[in-house]
Short mmCIF file of C-alpha atoms and ligand atoms in Angstrom, two decimals:
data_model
loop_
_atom_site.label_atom_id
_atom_site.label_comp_id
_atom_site.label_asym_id
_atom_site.label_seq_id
_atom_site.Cartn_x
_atom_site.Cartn_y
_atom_site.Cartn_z
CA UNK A 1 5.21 18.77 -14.89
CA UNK A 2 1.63 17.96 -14.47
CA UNK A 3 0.07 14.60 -13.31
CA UNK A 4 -1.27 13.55 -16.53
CA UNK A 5 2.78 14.25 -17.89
CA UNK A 6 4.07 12.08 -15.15
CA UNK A 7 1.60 9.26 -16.22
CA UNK A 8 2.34 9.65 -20.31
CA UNK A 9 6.24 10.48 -19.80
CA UNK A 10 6.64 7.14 -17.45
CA UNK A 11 4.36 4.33 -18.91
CA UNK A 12 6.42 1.90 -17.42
CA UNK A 13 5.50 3.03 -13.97
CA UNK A 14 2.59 0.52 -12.82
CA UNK A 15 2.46 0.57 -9.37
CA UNK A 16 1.21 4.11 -8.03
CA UNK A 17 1.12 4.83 -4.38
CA UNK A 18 -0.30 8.33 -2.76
CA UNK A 19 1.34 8.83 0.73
CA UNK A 20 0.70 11.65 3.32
CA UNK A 21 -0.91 11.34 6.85
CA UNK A 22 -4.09 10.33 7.61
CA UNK A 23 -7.12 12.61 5.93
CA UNK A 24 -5.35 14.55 3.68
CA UNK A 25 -6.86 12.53 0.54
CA UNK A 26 -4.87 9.12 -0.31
CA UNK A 27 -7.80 7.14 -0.73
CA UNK A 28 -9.33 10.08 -2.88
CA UNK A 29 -6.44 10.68 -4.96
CA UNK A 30 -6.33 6.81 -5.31
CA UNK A 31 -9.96 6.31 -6.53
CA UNK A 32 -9.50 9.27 -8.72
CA UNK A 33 -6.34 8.25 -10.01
CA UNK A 34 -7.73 4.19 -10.69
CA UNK A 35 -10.70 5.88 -12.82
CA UNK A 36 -8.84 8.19 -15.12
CA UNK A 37 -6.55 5.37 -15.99
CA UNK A 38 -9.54 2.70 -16.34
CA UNK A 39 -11.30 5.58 -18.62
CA UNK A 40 -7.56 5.56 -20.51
CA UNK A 41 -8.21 1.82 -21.48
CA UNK A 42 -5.97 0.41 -19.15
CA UNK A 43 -7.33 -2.75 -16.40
CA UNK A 44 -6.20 -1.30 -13.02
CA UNK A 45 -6.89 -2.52 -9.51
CA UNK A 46 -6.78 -0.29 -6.30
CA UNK A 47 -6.17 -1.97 -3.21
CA UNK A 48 -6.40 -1.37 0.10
CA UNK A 49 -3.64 -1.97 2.99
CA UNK A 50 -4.82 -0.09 5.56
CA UNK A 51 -7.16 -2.21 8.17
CA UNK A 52 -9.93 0.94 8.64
CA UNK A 53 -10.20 1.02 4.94
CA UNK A 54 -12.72 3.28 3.37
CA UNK A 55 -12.26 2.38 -0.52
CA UNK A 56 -15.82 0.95 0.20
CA UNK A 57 -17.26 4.25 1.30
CA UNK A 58 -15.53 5.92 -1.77
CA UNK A 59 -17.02 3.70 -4.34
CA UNK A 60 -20.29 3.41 -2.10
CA UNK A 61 -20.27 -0.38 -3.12
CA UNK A 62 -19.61 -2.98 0.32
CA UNK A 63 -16.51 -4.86 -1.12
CA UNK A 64 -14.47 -5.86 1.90
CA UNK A 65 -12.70 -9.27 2.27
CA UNK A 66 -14.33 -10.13 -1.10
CA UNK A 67 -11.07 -10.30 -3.50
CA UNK A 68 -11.41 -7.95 -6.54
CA UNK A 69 -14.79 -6.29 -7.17
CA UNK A 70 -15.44 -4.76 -10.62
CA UNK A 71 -16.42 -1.26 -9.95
CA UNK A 72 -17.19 -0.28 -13.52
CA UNK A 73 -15.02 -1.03 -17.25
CA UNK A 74 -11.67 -2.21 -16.12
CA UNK A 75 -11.80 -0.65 -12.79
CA UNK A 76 -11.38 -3.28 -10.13
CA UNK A 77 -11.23 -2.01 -6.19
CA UNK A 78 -10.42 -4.92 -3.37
CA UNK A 79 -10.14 -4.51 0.15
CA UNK A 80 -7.90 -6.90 2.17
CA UNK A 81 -9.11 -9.06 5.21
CA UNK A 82 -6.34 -9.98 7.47
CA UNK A 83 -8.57 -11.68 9.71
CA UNK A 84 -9.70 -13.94 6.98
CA UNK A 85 -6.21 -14.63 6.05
CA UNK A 86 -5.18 -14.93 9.47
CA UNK A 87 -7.24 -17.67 9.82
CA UNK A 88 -6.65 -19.51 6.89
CA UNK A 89 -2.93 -19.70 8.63
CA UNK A 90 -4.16 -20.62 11.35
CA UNK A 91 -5.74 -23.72 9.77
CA UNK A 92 -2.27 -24.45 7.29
CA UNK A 93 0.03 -25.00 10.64
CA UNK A 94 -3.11 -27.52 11.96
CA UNK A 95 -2.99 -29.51 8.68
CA UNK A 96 0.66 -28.96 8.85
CA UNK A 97 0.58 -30.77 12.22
CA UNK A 98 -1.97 -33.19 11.74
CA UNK A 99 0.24 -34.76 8.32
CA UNK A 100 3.18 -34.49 10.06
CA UNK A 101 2.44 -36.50 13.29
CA UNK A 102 -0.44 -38.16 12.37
CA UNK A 103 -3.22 -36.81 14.62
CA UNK A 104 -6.85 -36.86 14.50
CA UNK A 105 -6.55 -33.65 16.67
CA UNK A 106 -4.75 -30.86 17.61
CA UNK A 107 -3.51 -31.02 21.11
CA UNK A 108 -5.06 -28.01 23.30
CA UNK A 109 -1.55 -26.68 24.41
CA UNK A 110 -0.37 -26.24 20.75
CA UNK A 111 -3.86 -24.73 19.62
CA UNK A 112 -3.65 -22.02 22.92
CA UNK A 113 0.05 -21.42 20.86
CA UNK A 114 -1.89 -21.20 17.95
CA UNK A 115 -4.75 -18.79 19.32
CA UNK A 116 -2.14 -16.78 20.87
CA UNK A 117 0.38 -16.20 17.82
CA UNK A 118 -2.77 -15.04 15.93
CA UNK A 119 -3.77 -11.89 17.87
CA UNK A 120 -0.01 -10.75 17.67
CA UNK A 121 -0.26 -7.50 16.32
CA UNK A 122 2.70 -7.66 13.91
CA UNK A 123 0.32 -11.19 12.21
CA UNK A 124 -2.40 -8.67 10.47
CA UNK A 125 0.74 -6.93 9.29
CA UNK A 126 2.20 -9.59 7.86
CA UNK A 127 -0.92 -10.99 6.74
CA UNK A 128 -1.70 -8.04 4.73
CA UNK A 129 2.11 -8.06 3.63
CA UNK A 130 1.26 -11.80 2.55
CA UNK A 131 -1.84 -10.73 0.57
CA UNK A 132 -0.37 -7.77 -1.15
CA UNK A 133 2.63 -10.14 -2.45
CA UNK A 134 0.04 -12.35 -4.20
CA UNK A 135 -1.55 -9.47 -5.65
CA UNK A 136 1.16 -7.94 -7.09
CA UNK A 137 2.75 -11.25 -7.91
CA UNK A 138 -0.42 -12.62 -10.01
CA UNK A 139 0.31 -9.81 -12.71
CA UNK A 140 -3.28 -9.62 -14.10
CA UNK A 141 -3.84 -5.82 -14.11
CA UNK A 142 -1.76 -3.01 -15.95
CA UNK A 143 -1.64 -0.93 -13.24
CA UNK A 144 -1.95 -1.35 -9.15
CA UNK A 145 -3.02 1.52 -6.67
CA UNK A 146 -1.99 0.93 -3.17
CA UNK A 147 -4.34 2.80 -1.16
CA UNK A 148 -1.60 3.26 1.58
CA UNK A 149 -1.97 3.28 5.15
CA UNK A 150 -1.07 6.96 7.37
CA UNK A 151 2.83 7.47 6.37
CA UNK A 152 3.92 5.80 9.77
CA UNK A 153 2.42 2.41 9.23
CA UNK A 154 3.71 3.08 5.19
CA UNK A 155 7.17 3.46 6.46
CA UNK A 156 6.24 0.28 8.59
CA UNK A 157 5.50 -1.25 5.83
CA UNK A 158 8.31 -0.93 4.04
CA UNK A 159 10.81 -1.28 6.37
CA UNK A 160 9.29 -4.69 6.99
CA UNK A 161 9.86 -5.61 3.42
CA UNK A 162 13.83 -4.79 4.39
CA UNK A 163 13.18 -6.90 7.37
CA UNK A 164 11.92 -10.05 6.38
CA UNK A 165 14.14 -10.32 3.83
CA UNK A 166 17.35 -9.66 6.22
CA UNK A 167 15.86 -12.32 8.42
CA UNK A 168 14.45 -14.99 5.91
CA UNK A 169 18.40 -14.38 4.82
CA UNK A 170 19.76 -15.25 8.06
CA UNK A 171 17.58 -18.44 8.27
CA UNK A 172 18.43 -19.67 4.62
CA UNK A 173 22.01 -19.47 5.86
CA UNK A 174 21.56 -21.38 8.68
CA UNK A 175 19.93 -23.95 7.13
CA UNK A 176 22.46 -24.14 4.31
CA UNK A 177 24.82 -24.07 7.20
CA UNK A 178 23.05 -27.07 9.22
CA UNK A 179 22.90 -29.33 6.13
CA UNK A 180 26.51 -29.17 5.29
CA UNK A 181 27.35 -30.30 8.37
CA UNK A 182 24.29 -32.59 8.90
CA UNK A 183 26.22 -34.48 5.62
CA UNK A 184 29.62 -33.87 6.64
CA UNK A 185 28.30 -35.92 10.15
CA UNK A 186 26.26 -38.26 8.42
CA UNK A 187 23.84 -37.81 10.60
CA UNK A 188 21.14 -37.19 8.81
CA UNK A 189 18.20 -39.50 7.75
CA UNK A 190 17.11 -39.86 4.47
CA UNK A 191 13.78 -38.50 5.12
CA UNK A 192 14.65 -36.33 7.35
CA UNK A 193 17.13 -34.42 4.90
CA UNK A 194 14.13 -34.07 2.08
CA UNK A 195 12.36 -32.68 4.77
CA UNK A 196 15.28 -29.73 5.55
CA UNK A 197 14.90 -29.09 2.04
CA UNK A 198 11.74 -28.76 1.85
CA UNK A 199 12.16 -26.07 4.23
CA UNK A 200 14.89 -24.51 2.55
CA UNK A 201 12.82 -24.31 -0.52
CA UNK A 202 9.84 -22.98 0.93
CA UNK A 203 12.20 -20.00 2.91
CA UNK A 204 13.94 -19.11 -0.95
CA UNK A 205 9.97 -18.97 -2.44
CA UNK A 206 9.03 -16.42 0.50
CA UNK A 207 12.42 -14.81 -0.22
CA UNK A 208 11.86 -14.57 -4.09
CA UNK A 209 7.84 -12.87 -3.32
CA UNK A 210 9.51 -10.66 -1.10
CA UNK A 211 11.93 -9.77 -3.23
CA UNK A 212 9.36 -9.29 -5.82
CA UNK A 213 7.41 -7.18 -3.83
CA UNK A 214 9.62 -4.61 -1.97
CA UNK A 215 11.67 -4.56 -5.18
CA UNK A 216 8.79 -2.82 -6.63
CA UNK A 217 8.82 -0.53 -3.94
CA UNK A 218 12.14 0.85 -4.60
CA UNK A 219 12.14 1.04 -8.19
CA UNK A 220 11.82 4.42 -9.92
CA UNK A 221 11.67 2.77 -13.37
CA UNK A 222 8.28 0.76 -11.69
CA UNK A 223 6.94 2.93 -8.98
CA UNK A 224 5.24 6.53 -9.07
CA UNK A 225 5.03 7.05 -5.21
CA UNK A 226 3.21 10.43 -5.00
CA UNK A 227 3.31 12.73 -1.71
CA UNK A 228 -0.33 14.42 -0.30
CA UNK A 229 0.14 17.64 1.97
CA UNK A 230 -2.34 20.04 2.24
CA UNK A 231 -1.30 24.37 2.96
CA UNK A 232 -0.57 24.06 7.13
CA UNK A 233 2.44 24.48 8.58
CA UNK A 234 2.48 21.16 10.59
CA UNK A 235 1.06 18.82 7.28
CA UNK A 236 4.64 20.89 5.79
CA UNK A 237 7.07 19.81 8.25
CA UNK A 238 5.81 16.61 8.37
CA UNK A 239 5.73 16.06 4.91
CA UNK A 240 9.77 16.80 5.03
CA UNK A 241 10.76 14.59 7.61
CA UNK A 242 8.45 11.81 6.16
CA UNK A 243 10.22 12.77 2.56
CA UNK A 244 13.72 12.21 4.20
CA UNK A 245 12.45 8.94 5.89
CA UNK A 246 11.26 7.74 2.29
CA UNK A 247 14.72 8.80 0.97
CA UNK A 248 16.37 6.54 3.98
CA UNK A 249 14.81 3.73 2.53
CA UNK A 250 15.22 3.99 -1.46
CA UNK A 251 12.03 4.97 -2.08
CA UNK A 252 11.68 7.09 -5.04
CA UNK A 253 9.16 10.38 -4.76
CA UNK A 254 7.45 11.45 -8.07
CA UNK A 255 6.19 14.46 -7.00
CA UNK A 256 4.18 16.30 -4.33
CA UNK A 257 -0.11 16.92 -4.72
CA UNK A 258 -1.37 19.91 -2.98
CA UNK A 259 -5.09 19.06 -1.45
CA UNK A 260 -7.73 21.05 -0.62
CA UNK A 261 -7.06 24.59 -1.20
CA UNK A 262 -9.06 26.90 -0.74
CA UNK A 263 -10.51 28.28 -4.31
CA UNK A 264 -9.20 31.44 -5.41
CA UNK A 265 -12.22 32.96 -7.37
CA UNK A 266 -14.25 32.62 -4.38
CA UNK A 267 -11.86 36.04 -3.11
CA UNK A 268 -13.48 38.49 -5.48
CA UNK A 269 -16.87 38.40 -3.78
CA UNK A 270 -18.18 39.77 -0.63
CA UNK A 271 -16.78 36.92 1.75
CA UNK A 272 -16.61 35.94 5.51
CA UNK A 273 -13.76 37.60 7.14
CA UNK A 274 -13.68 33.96 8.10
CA UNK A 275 -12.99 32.49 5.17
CA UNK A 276 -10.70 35.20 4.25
CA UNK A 277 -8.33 34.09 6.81
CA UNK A 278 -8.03 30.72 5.88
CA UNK A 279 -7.06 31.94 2.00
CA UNK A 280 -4.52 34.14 3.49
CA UNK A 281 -2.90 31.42 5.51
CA UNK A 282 -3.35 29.11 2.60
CA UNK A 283 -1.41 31.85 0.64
CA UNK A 284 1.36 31.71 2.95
CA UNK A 285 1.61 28.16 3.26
CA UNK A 286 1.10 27.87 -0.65
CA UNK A 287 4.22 29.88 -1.39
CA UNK A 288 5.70 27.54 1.31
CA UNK A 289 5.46 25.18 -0.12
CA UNK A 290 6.42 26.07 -3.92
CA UNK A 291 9.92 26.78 -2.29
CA UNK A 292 10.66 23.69 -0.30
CA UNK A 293 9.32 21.50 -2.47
CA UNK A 294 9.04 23.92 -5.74
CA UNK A 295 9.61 22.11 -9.14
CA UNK A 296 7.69 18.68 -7.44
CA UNK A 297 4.73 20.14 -7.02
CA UNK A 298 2.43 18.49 -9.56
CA UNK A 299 -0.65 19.66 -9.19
CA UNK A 300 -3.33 21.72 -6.68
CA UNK A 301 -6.65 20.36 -6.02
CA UNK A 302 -9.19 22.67 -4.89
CA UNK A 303 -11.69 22.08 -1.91
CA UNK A 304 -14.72 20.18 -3.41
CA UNK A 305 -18.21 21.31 -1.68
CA UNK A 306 -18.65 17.69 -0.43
CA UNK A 307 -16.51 15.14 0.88
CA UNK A 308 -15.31 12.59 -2.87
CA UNK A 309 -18.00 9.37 -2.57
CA UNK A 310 -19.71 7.95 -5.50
CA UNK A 311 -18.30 7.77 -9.29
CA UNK A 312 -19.70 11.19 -10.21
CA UNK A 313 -17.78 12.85 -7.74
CA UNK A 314 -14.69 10.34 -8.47
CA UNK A 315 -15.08 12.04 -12.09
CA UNK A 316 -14.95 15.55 -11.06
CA UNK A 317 -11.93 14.76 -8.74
CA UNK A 318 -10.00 13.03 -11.88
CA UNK A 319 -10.66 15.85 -13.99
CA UNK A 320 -9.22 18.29 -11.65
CA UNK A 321 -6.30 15.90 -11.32
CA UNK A 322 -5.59 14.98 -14.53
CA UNK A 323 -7.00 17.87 -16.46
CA UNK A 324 -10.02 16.39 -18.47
CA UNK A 325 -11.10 12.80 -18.34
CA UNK A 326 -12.25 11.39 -22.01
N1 ADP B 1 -10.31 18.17 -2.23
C1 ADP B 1 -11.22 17.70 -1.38
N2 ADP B 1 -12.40 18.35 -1.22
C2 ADP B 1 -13.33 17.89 -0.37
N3 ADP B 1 -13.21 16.77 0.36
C3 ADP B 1 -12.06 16.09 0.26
C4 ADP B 1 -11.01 16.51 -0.62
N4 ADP B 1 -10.00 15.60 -0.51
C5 ADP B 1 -10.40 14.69 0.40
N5 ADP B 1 -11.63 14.96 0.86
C6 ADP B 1 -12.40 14.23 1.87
O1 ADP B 1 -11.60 14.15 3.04
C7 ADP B 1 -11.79 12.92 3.70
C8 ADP B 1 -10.45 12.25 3.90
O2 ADP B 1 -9.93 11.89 2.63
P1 ADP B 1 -9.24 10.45 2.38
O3 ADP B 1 -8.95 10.35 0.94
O4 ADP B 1 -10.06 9.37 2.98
O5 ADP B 1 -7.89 10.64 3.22
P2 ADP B 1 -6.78 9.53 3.61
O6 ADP B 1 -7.00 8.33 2.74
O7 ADP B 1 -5.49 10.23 3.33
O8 ADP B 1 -6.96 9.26 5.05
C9 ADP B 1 -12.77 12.13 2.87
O9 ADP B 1 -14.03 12.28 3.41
C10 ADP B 1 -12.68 12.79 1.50
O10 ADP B 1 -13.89 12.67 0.78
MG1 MG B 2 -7.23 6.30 3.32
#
């Protein structure tokens, strides 16, 4: 199977996702991959998750924190900004407080609480989380890159999905739980029992996005979730644990993309002893990794001169990919 097979044999697959640790070419394989299915006709938007996000030094266009950018015919690239999202939380739970007790202002001790919730590390996380469910949710584009994070954070990632939703689970229960015997008691106020409601409601519309969202995640008939490892031994072994981790969680692997190797014409002329060390351990690890991962193995991509920036370069990457772009 070849990349361009996976994309024609699967059509329904819509979200694609490029995992791998940091550097080996996600963001690349991303851009590439967003451009040869824009060229196809289709509208596609790749996305960042990852807070260091380079998708704006790949397209060479500044388009962070400003929702989805039209990079050429339906090609759209967007970078998130937690921060920005952060602090439009921040000001929710104010108005939140203001309607609810009536205040002009928000007492100092609850804003220090509010300050201080904010620069939790797991917030950006879950901001981003928050920001990729509307994205996915809104449905306006035929396909969705997720320019993923370094494989730990991914795995992060998802695992959070399996999180919230245990937890938001938990706390519907509860809820449910407290009402029936808030009514049993007849304790409750009127108001006060729209108000539970209310809460319940807005914990089973979270729930539903989630569901939404790490459902995707999981499903092979949805997701293409592609592997990057490059011809070194410790990019291998890494690879398998992180392809056992991804199996731990449901996640369903269309195939492995071999980066940066070396190319092999460049062995018939006169070069660097240098150079022809790296091709030989290449070699090994090559064959290495046709027999662990073997049949998977979708495609090689050769070692460009330059680093992938700008839509010419994009191009070149594509065709390599995909095998022609028309
Ligand atoms: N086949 C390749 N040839 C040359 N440069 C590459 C190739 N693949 C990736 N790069 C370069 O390597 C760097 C890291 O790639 P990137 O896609 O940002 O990795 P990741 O998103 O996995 O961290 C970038 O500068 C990119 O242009
Ligand atoms: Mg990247």
């Amino acid at each position: 199977m070849s990349m361009r097979e996976v994309f024609e044999k699967n059509p329904d697959r819509r979200y694609i996702m490029f995992g791998g640790k940091g550097g080996l070419g996600k963001t690349t394989f991303s851009a590439a991959a967003a451009y040869w299915l824009a060229k196809q006709g289709y509208k596609v938007l790749v996305f960042s998750v990852d807070p260091q996000a380079s998708l704006s030094d790949i397209f060479k266009r500044d388009i962070f924190g400003k929702g989805a950018v039209e990079i050429m015919q339906n090609l759209y690239a967007q970078e998130i900004d937690a921060d920005q999202r952060i602090h439009e939380y921040q000001e929710e739970i104010r108005q939140k407080i203001r309607d609810m007790y009536g205040m002009e202002e928000i007492p100092e001790e609850i804003e220090n609480y509010i300050q201080a919730a904010a620069a939790e590390p797991a917030m950006e996380e879950s901001a981003i989380f928050d920001e990729v469910v509307d994205i996915v949710v809104g449905g306006k584009y035929d396909y969705y890159i997720y320019d993923l994070v370094p494989l730990g954070h991914a795995l992060y990632y998802l695992s959070m999905a399996s999180v919230y939703d245990q937890w938001i689970d938990k706390i519907t229960a509860l809820r449910t739980e407290m009402e029936e015997y808030a009514q049993v008691a007849a304790v409750m106020q009127r108001d006060k029992e729209s108000e539970e409601d209310q809460i319940l409601k807005e914990l089973q519309y979270i729930k539903t996005r989630i569901n939404t969202s790490s459902g995707i995640l999981t499903d092979k008939q949805k997701t293409a979730f592609f592997f990057v490892v490059t011809p070194e031994e410790m990019i291998i072994l890494d690879t398998k644990k992180a392809a056992g981790l991804f199996a731990k969680f449901d996640v369903p692997l269309s195939g492995y993309i071999v980066n940066r190797v070396i190319p092999e014409e460049l062995r018939g002329g006169n070069i660097p002893e240098y150079l022809r060390n790296r091709m030989e351990m290449q070699k090994k690890y090559l064959a290495e990794i046709d027999q662990v991962f073997g049949g998977e193995v979708l495609a090689r991509i050769p070692e460009f001169e330059r680093d992938i920036t700008g839509l010419p370069m994009i191009e070149r990457m594509a065709e390599v990919m995909f095998g022609g772009v028309q």
